[in-house]
CSV table of C-alpha atoms and ligand atoms in Angstrom, one decimal:
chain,number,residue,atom,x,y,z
A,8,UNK,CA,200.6,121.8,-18.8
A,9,UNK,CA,202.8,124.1,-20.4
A,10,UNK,CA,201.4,127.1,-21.9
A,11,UNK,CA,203.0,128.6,-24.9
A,12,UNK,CA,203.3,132.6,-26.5
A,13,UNK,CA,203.9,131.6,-30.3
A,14,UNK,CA,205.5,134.4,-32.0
A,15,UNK,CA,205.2,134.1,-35.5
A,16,UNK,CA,202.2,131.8,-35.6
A,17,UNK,CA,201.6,131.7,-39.0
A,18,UNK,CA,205.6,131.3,-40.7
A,19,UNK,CA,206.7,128.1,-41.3
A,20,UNK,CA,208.4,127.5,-37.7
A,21,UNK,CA,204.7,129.0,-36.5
A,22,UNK,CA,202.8,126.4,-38.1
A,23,UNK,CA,205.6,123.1,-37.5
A,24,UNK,CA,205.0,124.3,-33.9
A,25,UNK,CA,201.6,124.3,-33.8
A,26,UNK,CA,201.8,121.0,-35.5
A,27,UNK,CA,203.8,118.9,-32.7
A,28,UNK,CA,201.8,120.7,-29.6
A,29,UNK,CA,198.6,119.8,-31.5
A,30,UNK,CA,199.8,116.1,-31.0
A,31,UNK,CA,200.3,116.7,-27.5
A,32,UNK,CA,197.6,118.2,-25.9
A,33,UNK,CA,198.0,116.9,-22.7
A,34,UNK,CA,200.9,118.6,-22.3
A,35,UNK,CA,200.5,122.0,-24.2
A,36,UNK,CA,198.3,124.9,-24.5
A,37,UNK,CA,198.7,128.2,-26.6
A,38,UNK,CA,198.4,130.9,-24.6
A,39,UNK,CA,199.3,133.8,-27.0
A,40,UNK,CA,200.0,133.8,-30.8
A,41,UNK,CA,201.1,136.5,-33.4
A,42,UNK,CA,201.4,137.0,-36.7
A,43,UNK,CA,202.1,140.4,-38.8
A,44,UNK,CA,199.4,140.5,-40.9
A,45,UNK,CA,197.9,136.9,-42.3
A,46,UNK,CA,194.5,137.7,-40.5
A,47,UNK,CA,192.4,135.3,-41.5
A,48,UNK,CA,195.0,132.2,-40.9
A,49,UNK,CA,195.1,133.6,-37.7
A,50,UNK,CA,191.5,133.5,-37.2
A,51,UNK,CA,191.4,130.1,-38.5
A,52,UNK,CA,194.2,129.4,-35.6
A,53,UNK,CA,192.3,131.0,-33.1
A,54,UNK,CA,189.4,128.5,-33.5
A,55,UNK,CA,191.4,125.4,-33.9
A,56,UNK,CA,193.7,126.4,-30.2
A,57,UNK,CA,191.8,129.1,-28.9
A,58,UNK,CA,194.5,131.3,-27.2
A,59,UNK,CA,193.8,133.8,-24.4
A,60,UNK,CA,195.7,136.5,-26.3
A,61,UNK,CA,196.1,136.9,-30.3
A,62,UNK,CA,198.6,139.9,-31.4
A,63,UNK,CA,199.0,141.5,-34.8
A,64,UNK,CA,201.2,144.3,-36.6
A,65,UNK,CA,198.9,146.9,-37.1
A,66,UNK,CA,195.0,148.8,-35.6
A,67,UNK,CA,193.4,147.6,-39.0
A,68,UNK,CA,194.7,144.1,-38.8
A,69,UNK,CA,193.8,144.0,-35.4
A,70,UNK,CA,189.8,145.5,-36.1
A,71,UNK,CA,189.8,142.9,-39.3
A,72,UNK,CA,190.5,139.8,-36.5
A,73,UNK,CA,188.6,141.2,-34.3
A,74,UNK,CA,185.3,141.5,-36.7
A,75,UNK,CA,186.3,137.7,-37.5
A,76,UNK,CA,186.4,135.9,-34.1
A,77,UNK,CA,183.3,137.9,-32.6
A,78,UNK,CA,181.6,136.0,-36.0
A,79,UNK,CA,182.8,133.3,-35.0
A,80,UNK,CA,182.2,133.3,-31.4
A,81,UNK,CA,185.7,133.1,-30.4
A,82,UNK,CA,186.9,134.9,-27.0
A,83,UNK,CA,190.3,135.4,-28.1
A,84,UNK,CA,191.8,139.2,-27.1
A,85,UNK,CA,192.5,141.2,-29.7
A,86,UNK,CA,196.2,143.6,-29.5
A,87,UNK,CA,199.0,144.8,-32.0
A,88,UNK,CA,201.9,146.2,-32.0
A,89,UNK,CA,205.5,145.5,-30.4
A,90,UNK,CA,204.4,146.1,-26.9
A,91,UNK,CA,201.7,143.9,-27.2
A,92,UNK,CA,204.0,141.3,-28.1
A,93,UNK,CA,206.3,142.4,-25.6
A,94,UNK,CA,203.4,142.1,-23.2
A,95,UNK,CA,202.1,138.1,-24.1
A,96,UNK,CA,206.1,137.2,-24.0
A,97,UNK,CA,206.6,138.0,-20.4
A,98,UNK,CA,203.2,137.4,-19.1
A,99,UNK,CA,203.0,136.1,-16.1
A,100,UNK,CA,200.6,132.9,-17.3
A,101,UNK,CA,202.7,131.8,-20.1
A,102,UNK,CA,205.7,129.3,-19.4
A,103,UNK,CA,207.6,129.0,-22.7
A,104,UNK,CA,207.6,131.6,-25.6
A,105,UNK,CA,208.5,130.4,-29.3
A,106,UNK,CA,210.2,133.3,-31.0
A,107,UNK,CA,209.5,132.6,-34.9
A,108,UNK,CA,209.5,136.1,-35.6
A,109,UNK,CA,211.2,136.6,-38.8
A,110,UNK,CA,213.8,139.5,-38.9
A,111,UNK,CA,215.1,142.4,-36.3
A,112,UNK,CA,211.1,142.8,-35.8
A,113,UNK,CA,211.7,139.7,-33.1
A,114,UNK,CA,213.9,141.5,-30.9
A,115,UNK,CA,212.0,143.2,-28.4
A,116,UNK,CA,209.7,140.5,-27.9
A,117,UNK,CA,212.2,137.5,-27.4
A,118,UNK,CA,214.5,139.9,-24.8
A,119,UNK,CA,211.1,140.5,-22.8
A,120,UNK,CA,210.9,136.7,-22.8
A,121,UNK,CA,214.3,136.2,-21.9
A,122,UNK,CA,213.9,138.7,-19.1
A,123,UNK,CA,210.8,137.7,-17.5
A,124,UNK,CA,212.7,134.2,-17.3
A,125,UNK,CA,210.4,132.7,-19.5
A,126,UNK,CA,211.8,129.0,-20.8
A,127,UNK,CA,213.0,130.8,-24.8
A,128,UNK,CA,212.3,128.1,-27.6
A,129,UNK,CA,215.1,130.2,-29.9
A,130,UNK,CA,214.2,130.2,-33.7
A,131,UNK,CA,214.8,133.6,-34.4
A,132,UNK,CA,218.3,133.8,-35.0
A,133,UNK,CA,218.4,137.6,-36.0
A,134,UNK,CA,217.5,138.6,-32.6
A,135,UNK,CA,220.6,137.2,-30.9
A,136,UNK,CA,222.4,138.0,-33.7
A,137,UNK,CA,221.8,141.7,-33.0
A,138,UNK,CA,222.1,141.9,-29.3
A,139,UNK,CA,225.2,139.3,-28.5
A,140,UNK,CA,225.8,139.9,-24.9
A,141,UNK,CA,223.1,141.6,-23.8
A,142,UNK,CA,220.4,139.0,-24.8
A,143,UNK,CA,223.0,136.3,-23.2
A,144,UNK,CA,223.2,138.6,-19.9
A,145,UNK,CA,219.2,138.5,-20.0
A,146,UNK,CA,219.0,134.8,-19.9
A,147,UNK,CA,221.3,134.8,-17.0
A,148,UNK,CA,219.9,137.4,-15.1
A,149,UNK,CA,216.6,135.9,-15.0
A,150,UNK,CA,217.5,132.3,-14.6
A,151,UNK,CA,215.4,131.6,-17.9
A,152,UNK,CA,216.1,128.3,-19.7
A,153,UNK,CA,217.0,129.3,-23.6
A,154,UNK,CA,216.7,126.2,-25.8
A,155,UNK,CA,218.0,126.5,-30.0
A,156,UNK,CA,215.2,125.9,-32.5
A,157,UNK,CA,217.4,126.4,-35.5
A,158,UNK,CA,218.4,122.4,-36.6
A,159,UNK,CA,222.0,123.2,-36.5
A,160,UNK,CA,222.1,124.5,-33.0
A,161,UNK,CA,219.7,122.1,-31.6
A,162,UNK,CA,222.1,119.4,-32.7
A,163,UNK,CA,224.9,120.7,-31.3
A,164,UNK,CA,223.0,121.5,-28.3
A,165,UNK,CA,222.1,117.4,-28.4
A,166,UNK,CA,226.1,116.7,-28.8
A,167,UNK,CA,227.3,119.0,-26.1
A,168,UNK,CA,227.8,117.5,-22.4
A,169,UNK,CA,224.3,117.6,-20.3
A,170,UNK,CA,226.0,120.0,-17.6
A,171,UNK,CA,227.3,121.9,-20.1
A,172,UNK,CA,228.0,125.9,-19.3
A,173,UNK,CA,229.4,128.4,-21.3
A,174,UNK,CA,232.8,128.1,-20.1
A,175,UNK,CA,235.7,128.6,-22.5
A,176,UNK,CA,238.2,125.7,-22.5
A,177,UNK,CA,236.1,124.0,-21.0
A,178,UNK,CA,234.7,120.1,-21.5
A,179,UNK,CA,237.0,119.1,-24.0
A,180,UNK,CA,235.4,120.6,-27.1
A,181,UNK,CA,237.9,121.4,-29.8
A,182,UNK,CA,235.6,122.6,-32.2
A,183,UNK,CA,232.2,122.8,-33.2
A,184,UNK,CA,230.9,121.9,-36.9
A,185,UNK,CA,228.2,123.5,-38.0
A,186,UNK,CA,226.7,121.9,-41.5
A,187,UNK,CA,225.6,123.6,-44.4
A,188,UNK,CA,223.6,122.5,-47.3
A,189,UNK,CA,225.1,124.9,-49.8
A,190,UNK,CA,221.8,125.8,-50.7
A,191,UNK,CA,220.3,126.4,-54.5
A,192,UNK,CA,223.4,127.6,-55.8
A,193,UNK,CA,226.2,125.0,-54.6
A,194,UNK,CA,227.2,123.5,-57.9
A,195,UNK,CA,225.5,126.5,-60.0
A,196,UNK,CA,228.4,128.8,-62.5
A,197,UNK,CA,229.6,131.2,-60.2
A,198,UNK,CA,229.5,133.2,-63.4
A,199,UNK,CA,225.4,133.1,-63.8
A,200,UNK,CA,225.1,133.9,-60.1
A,201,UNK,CA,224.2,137.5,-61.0
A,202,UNK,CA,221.3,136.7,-62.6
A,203,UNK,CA,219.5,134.1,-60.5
A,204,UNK,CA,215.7,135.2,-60.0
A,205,UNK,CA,213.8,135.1,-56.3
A,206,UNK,CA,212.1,132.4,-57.2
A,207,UNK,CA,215.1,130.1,-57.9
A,208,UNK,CA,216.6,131.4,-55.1
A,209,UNK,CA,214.1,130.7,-52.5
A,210,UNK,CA,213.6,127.1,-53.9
A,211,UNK,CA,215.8,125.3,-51.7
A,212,UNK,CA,216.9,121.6,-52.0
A,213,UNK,CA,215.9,120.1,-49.0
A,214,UNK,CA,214.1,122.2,-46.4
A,215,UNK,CA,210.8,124.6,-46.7
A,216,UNK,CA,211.2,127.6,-45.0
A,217,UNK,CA,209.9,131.3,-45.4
A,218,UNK,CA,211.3,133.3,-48.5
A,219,UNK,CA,214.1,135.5,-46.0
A,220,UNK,CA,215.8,132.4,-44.9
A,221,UNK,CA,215.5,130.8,-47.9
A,222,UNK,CA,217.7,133.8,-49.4
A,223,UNK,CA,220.0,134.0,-46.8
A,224,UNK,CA,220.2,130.1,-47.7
A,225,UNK,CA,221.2,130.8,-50.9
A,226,UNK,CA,223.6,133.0,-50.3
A,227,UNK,CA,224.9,131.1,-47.5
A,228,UNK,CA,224.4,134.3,-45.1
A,229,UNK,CA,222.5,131.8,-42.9
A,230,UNK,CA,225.2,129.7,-42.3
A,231,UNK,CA,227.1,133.1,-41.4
A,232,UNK,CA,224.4,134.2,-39.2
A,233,UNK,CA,224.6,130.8,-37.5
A,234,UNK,CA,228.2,131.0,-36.6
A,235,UNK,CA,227.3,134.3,-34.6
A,236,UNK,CA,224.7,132.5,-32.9
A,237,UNK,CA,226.9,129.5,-32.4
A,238,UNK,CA,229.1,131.6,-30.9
A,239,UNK,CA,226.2,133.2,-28.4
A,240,UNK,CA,225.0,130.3,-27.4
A,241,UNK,CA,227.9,128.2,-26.6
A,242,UNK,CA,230.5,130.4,-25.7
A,243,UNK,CA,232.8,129.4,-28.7
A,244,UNK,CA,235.0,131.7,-30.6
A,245,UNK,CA,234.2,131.9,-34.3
A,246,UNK,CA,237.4,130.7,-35.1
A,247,UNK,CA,236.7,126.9,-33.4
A,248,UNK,CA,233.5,127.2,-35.9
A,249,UNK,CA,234.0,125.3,-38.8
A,250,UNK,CA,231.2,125.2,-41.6
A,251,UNK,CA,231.4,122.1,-43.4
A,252,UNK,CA,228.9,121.9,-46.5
A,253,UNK,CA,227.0,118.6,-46.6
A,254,UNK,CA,224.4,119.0,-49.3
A,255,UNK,CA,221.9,116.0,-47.9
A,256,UNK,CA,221.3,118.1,-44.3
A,257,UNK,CA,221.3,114.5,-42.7
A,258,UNK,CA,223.6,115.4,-40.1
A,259,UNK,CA,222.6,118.8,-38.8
A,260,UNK,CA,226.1,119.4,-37.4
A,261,UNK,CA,228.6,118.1,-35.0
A,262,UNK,CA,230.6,118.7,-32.0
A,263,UNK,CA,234.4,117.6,-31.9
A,264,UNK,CA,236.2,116.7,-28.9
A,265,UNK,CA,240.2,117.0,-28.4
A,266,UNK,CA,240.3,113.0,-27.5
A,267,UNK,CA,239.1,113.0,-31.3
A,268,UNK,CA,235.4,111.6,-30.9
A,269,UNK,CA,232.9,113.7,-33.0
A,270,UNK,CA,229.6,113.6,-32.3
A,271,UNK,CA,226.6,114.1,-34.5
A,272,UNK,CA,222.8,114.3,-34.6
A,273,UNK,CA,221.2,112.7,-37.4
A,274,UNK,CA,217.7,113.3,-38.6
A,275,UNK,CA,215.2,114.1,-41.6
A,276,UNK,CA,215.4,117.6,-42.6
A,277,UNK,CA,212.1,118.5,-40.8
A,278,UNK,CA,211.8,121.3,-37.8
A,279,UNK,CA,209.3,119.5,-36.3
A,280,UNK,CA,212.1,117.4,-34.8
A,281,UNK,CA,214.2,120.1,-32.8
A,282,UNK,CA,210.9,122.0,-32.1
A,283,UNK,CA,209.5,118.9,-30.3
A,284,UNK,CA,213.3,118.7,-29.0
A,285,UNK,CA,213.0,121.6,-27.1
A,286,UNK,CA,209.3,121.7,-25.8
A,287,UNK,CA,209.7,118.8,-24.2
A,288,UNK,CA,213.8,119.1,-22.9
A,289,UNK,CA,214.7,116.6,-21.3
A,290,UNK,CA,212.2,114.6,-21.4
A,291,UNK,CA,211.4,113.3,-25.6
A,292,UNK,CA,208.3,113.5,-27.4
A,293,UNK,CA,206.8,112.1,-30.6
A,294,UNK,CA,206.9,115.0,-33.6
A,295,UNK,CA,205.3,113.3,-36.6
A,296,UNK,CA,208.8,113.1,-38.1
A,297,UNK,CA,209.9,109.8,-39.7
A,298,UNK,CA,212.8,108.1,-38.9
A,299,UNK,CA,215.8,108.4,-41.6
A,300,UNK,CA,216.4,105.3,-43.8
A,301,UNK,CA,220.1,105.0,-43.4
A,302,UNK,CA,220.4,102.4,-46.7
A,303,UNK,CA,218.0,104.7,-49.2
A,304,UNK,CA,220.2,107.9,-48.1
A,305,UNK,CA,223.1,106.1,-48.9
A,306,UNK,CA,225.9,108.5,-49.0
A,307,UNK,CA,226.9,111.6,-47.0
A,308,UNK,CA,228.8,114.0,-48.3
A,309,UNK,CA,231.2,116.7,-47.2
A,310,UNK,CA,233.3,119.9,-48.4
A,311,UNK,CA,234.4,122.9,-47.5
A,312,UNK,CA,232.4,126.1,-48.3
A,313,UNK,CA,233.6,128.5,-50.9
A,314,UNK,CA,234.1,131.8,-49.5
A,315,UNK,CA,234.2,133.2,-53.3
A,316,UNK,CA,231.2,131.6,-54.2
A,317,UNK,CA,229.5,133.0,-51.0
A,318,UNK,CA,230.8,136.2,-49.6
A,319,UNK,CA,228.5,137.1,-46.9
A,320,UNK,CA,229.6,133.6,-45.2
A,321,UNK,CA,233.0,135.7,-44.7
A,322,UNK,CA,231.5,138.8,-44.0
A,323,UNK,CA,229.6,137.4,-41.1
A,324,UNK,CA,232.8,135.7,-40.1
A,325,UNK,CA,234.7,139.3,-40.0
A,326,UNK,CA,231.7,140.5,-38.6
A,327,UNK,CA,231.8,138.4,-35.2
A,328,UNK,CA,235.5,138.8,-35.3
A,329,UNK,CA,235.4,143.0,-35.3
A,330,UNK,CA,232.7,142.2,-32.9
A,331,UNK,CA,230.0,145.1,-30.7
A,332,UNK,CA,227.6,146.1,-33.5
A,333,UNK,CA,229.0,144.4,-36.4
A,334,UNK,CA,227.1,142.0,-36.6
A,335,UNK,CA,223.5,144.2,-35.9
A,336,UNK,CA,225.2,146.0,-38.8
A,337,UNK,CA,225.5,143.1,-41.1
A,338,UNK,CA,222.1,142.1,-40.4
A,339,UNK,CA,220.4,145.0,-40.7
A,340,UNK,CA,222.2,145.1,-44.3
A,341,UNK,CA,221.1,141.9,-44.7
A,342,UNK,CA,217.5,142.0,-43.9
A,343,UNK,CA,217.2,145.6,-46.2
A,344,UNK,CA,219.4,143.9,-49.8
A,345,UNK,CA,217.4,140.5,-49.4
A,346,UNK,CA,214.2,142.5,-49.1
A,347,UNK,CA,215.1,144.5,-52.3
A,348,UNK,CA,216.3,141.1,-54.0
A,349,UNK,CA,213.1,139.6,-53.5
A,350,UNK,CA,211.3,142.9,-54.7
A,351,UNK,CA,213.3,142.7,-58.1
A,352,UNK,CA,214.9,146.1,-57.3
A,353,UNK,CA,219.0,144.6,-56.8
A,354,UNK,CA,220.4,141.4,-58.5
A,355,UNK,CA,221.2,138.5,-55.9
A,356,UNK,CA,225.1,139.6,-56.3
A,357,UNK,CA,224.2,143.0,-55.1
A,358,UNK,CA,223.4,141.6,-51.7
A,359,UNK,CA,227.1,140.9,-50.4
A,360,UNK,CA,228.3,144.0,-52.3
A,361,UNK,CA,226.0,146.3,-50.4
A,362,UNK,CA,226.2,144.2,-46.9
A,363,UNK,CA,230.1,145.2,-47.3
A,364,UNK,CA,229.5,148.5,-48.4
A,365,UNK,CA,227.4,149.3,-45.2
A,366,UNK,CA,229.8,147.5,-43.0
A,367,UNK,CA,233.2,149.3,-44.9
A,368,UNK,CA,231.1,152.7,-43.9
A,369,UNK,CA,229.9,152.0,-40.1
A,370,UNK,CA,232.4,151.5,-37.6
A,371,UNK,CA,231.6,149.4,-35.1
A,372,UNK,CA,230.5,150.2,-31.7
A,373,UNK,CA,229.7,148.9,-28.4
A,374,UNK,CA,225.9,147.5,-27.3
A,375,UNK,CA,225.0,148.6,-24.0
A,376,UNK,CA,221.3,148.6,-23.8
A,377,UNK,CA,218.2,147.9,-26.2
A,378,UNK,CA,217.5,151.3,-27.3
A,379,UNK,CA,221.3,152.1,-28.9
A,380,UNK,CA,220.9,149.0,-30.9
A,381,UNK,CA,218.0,149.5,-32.3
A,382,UNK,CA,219.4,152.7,-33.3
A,383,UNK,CA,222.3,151.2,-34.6
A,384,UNK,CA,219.7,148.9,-36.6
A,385,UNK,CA,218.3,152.0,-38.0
A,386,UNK,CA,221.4,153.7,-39.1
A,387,UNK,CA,222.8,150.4,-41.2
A,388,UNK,CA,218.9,150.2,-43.2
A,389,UNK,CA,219.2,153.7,-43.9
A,390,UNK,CA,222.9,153.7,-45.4
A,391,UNK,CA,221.5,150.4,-47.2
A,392,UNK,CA,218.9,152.0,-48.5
A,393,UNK,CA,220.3,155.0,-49.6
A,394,UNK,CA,223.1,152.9,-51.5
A,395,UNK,CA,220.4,150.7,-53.0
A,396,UNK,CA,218.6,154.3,-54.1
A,397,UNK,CA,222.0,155.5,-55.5
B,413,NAD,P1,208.2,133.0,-42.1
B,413,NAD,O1,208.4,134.1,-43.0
B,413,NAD,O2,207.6,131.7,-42.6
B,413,NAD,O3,207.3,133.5,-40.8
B,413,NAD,C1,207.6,134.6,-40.2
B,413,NAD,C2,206.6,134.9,-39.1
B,413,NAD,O4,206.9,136.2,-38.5
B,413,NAD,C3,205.1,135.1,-39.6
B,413,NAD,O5,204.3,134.5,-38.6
B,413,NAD,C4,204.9,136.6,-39.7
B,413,NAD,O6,203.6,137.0,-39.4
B,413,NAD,C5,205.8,137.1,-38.6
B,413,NAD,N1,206.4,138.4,-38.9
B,413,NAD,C6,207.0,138.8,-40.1
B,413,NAD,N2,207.3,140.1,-40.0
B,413,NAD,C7,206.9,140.6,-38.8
B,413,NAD,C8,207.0,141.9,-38.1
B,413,NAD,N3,207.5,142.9,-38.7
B,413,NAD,N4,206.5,141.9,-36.9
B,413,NAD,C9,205.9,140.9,-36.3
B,413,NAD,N5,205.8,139.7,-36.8
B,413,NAD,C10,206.3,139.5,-38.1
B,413,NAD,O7,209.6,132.7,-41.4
B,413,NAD,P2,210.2,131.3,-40.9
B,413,NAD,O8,210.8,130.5,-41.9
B,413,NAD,O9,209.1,130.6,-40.0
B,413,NAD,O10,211.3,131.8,-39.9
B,413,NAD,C11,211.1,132.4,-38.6
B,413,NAD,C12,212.4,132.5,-37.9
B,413,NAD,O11,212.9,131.2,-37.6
B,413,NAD,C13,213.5,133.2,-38.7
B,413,NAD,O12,214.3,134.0,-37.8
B,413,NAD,C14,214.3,132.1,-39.3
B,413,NAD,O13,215.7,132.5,-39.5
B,413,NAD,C15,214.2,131.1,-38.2
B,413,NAD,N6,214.4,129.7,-38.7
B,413,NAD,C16,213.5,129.2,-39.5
B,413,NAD,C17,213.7,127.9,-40.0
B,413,NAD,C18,212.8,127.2,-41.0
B,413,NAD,O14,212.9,126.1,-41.3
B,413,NAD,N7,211.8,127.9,-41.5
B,413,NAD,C19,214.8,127.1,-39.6
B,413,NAD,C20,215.7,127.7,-38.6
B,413,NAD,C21,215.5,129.0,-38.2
B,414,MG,MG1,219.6,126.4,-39.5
């Protein structure tokens, strides 16, 4: 039985998780879930897999659950806070920690995991964004087994050689192709772009996902983020990273070998599949996806992204490339203008101007331990901010 910390119970990867392990219960238990604040979804989780440990963001949160599972006669432990989460990802009775935390906020609690040598399910794609190396080092030092969450990864995870280390020049990879769908905005005027609401921009084509992702979708600074975690996870310099755009997100990326073979991994645009991937590696597990119809899907398509159309891809290119905290930088940034996009307060354009701006103003630095970073972290929302204020 393997029992599983969810962090971020109740976000979209939170509740495709608890979807495939609720098929499976011979072979998974919840030991520990979080969520920030949705208190009564998390009560209603609580009943339905009755975890030892439940963990929320603040004391009143935490009184509010509490009042509703002793109603309800449920034994779950009540905690919040970032140590408390630090606490149920590196407990010694849980095997495998999800980390669907959205945002920097994931951090602390996935490097605990990653340190106690927990088996890391990976879906939080800001965290290794932010601490490169020394999440990477973390994994190692502890032996713990890190597995990718986010579709792209886990297929190029699925592609790469079974003994495969993160060697460079090694196995014969010539370059790794990382899919985008172009999100929202592919074929929209470049010219209207400035004036594209939240709600358009979190309405993507083909996948449904929490509003933060779904604007760096738009935008396409997922896809950048995903080329710095590409590059963590594998080993592979950004520049053998190609994005290709393929707007059907059939293929969920590819791995190309010098001998010329590519290969793909093909699937419905559904999490459930690389979650149920990666909770059962290597064995394979059914995750209520459907399998594609090849004939109704009919054509794939492919081009190349449009660095005009989508600046922050490039800034997170230059990012990786000017490397230390760059890329902490440009996420902080990111995380601050999306928040204020989504609030109304800056226009979706504003979001690569400002991400610049901060990174123009903050040279980069080395990492070399947790607490600089998130210092680092701070610094870049605070110059964001202040430009937004100015
Ligand atoms: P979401 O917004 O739906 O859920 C986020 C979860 O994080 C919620 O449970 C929320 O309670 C928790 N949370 C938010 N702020 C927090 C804070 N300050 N402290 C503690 N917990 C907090 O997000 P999501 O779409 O499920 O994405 C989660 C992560 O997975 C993100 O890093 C995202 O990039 C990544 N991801 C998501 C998808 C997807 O399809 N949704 C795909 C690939 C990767
Ligand atoms: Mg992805």
């Amino acid at each position: 039985m393997q029992r599983i910390t969810l962090l971020g119970a109740t976000g979209s990867i939170g509740s495709s998780t608890l979807d495939v392990v609720a098929r499976h219960p011979d072979r998974y238990s919840v030991f520990a879930m979080s969520a920030h604040s949705k208190v009564d979804e998390l009560a209603d989780l609580c009943e339905q897999f009755r975890p030892r440990y439940a963990v929320v963001g603040s004391g009143e949160a935490a009184g509010q659950l509490e009042s509703l599972l002793r109603q309800r006669d449920i034994p779950t432990e009540v905690a919040f806070g970032s140590e408390a989460l630090c606490a149920v990802a590196s407990h010694a009775e849980c095997d495998t920690v999800m980390a669907a935390i959205v945002g920097a906020a994931g951090l602390a609690p996935t490097l605990a995991a990653a340190r106690a040598g927990k088996k890391v399910l990976l879906a939080n794609k800001e965290a290794l964004v932010m601490s490169g190396q020394l999440f990477m080092n973390a994994i190692a030092a502890s032996g713990s087994t890190l597995l990718p969450i986010d579709s792209e990864h886990n297929a190029i995870f699925q592609c790469l050689p079974v003994n495969y280390c993160r060697t460079p020049g090694n196995h014969g990879i010539d370059r790794i192709l990382l899919t985008a769908s172009g999100g929202p905005f592919l074929n929209r005027d470049v010219a209207t772009l400035e004036e594209v609401t939240p709600e358009e921009a979190v309405a993507h084509p083909n996948w449904v996902m929490g509003r933060k992702i779904s604007v760096d979708s738009a935008t396409m600074m997922n896809k950048g983020l995903e080329v710095i975690e590409a590059h963590w996870l594998f080993g592979v310099a950004g520049s053998q990273i190609e994005v290709v755009v393929h707007p059907q997100s059939v293929i969920h990326s590819m791995v190309s070998y010098v001998d010329g073979s590519v290969l793909a991994q093909l699937g419905n645009p559904d999490m459930r599949t690389p979650i149920a991937h990666a909770l059962a590696y290597p064995e394979r597990i059914a995750s209520g996806v459907a399998p594609i119809d090849l004939a109704k899907i009919a054509q794939l398509r492919f081009e190349r992204p449009d660095f005009v159309r989508f600046p922050c891809l490039k800034l997170a290119y230059d990012a990786l490339e000017h490397g230390g905290s760059a890329s902490a930088v440009l996420n902080a940034a990111n995380e601050v203008a999306v928040e204020a996009f989504l609030e109304r307060r800056i226009g979706f354009g504003e979001i690569a101007r400002l991400i610049a701006r901060v990174l123009d103003r903050t040279p980069a630095q080395p990492i070399d331990g947790l607490d600089g970073l998130l210092e680092q972290d701070r610094a870049a929302r605070d110059l964001t901010r202040q430009l937004i204020r100015e």
